[in-house]
Short mmCIF file of C-alpha atoms in Angstrom, two decimals:
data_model
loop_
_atom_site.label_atom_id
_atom_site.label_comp_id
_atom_site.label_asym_id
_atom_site.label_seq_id
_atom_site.Cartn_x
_atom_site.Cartn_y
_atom_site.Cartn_z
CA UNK A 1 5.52 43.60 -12.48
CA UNK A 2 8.41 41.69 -10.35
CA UNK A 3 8.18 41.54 -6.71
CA UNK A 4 11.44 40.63 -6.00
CA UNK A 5 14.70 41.92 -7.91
CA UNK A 6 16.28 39.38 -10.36
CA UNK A 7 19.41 39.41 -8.63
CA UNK A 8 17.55 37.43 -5.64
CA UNK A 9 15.73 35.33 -7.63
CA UNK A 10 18.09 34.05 -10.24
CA UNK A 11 19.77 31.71 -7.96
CA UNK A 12 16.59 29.83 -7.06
CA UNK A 13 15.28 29.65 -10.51
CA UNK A 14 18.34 28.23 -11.41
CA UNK A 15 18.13 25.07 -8.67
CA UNK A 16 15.47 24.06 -10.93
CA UNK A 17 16.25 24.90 -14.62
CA UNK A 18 20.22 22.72 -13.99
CA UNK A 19 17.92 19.78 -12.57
CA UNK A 20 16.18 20.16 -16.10
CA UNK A 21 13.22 22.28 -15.64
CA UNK A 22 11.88 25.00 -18.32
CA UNK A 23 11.57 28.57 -16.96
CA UNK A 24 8.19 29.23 -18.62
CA UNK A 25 8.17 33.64 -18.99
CA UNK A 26 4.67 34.05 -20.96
CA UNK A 27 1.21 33.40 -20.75
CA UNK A 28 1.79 31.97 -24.40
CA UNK A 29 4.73 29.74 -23.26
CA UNK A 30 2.33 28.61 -20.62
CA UNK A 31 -0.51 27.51 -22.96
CA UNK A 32 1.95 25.91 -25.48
CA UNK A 33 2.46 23.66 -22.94
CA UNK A 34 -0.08 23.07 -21.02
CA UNK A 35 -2.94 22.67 -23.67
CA UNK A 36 -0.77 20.00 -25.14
CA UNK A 37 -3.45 17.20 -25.56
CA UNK A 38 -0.27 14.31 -25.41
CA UNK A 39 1.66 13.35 -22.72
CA UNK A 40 3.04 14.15 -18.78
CA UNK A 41 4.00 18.10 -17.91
CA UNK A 42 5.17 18.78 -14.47
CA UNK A 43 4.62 22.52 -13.37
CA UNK A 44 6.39 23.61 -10.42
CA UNK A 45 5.13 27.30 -8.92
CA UNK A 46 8.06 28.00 -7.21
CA UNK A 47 9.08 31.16 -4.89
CA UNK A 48 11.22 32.59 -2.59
CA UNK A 49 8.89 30.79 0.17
CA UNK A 50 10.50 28.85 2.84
CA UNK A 51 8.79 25.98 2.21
CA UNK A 52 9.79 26.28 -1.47
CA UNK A 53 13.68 25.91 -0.62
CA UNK A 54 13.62 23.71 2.39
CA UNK A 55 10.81 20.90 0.81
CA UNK A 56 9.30 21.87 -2.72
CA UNK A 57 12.18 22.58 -4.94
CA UNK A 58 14.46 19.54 -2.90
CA UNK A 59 11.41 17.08 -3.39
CA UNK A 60 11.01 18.05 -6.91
CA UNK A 61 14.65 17.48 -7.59
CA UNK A 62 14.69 13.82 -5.56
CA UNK A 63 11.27 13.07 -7.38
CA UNK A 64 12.46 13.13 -10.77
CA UNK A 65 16.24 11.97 -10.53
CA UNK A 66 15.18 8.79 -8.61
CA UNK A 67 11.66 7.79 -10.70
CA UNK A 68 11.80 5.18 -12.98
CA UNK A 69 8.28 6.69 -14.76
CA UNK A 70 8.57 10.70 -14.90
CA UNK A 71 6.67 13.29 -16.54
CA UNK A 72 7.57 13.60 -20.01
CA UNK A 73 7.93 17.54 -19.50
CA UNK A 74 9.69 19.82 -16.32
CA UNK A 75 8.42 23.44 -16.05
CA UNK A 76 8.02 25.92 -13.98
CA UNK A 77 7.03 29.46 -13.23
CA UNK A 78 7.96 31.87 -10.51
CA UNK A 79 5.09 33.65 -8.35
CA UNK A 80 5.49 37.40 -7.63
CA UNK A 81 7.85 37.26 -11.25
CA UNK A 82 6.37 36.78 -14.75
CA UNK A 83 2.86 37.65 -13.30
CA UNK A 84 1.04 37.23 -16.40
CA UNK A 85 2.47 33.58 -16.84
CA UNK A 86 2.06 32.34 -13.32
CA UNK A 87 -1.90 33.66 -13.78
CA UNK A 88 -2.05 31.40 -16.64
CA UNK A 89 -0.51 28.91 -14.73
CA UNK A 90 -3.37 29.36 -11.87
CA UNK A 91 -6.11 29.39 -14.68
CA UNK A 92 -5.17 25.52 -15.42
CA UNK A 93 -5.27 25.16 -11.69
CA UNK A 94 -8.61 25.62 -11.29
CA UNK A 95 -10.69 24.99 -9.15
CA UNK A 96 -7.35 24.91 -7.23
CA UNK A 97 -6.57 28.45 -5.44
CA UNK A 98 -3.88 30.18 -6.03
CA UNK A 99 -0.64 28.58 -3.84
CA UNK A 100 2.88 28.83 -3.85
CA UNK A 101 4.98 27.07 -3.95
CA UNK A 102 3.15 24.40 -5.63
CA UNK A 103 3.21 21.15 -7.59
CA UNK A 104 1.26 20.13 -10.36
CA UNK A 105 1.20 16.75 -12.89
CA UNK A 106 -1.11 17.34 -16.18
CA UNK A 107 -1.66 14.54 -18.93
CA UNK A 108 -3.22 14.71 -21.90
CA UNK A 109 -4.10 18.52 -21.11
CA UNK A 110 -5.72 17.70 -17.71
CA UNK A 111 -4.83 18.36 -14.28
CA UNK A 112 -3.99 14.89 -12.75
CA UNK A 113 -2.38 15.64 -8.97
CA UNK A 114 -2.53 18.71 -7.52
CA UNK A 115 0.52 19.38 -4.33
CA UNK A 116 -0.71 22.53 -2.62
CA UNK A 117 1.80 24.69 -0.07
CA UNK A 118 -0.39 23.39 2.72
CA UNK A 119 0.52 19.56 1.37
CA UNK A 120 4.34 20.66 1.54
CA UNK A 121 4.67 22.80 4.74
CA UNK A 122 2.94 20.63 6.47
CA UNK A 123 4.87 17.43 5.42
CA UNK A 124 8.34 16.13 5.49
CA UNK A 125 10.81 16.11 2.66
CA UNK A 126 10.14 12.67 1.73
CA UNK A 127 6.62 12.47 2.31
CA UNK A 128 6.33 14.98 -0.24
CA UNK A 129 8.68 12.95 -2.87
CA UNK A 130 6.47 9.81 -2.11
CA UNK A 131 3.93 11.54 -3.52
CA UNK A 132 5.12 12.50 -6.59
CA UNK A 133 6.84 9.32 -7.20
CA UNK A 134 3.20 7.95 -6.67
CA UNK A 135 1.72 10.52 -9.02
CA UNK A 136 4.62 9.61 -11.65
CA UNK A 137 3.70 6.05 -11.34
CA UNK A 138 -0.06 6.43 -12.02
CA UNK A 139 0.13 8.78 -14.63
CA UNK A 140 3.34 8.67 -16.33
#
């Protein structure tokens, strides 16, 4: 069950599916993706947080338009939405808790870097992009 109505929503699912992210709606979507055994997947938990709009989503964005090396795949899933997909989301996050927003980089089916909200609220904007760009570089 939603949290929030679409009509608030929309607009900030949207800053990330035009910069070329997947909106990922099902706990099936989810696993299709994420128990791929080849290549990068980013997964973005995004939200209506804050820190989502003023650091996640705007880091996200910088991170992959300015990398040389990016994850292969963009996705993302919206907490307090498509419940059932953002718990299968968390499930691949484990032994993460769940957080939101929040960043993740898999390859090859495992969780490689893991970008809490504590690791974005409590950074700057390009502190957080450094990081990714750093993750992207390692793994990608």
């Amino acid at each position: 069950m939603a949290t929030y109505p679409e009509y608030m929503v929309a607009p900030i699912r949207q800053d990330l599916t035009e910069a070329g992210f997947e909106q990922l709606m099902t706990p099936e979507e989810v696993d299709a993706v994420l128990n791929e055994q080849s290549g990068t997947v980013l997964v973005a938990v995004n939200s209506v947080c804050g820190c989502a709009a003023s650091k996640a989503r705007p880091a996200l964005k910088m991170a992959v338009s300015s990398s040389d090396k990016k994850p292969a795949k963009l996705v993302t899933v919206f907490a307090g939405m498509e419940t059932d997909a953002v718990a299968k989301v968390r499930e691949h996050l484990l032994p993460y808790p769940p957080s939101s927003p929040s960043i993740a980089l898999f390859k090859d089916g495992e969780l490689v870097h893991m970008i809490e909200r504590y690791h974005i609220e409590g950074n700057d904007l390009m502190r957080i992009v450094n990081n990714l760009q750093g993750a992207f570089e390692e793994y990608c």
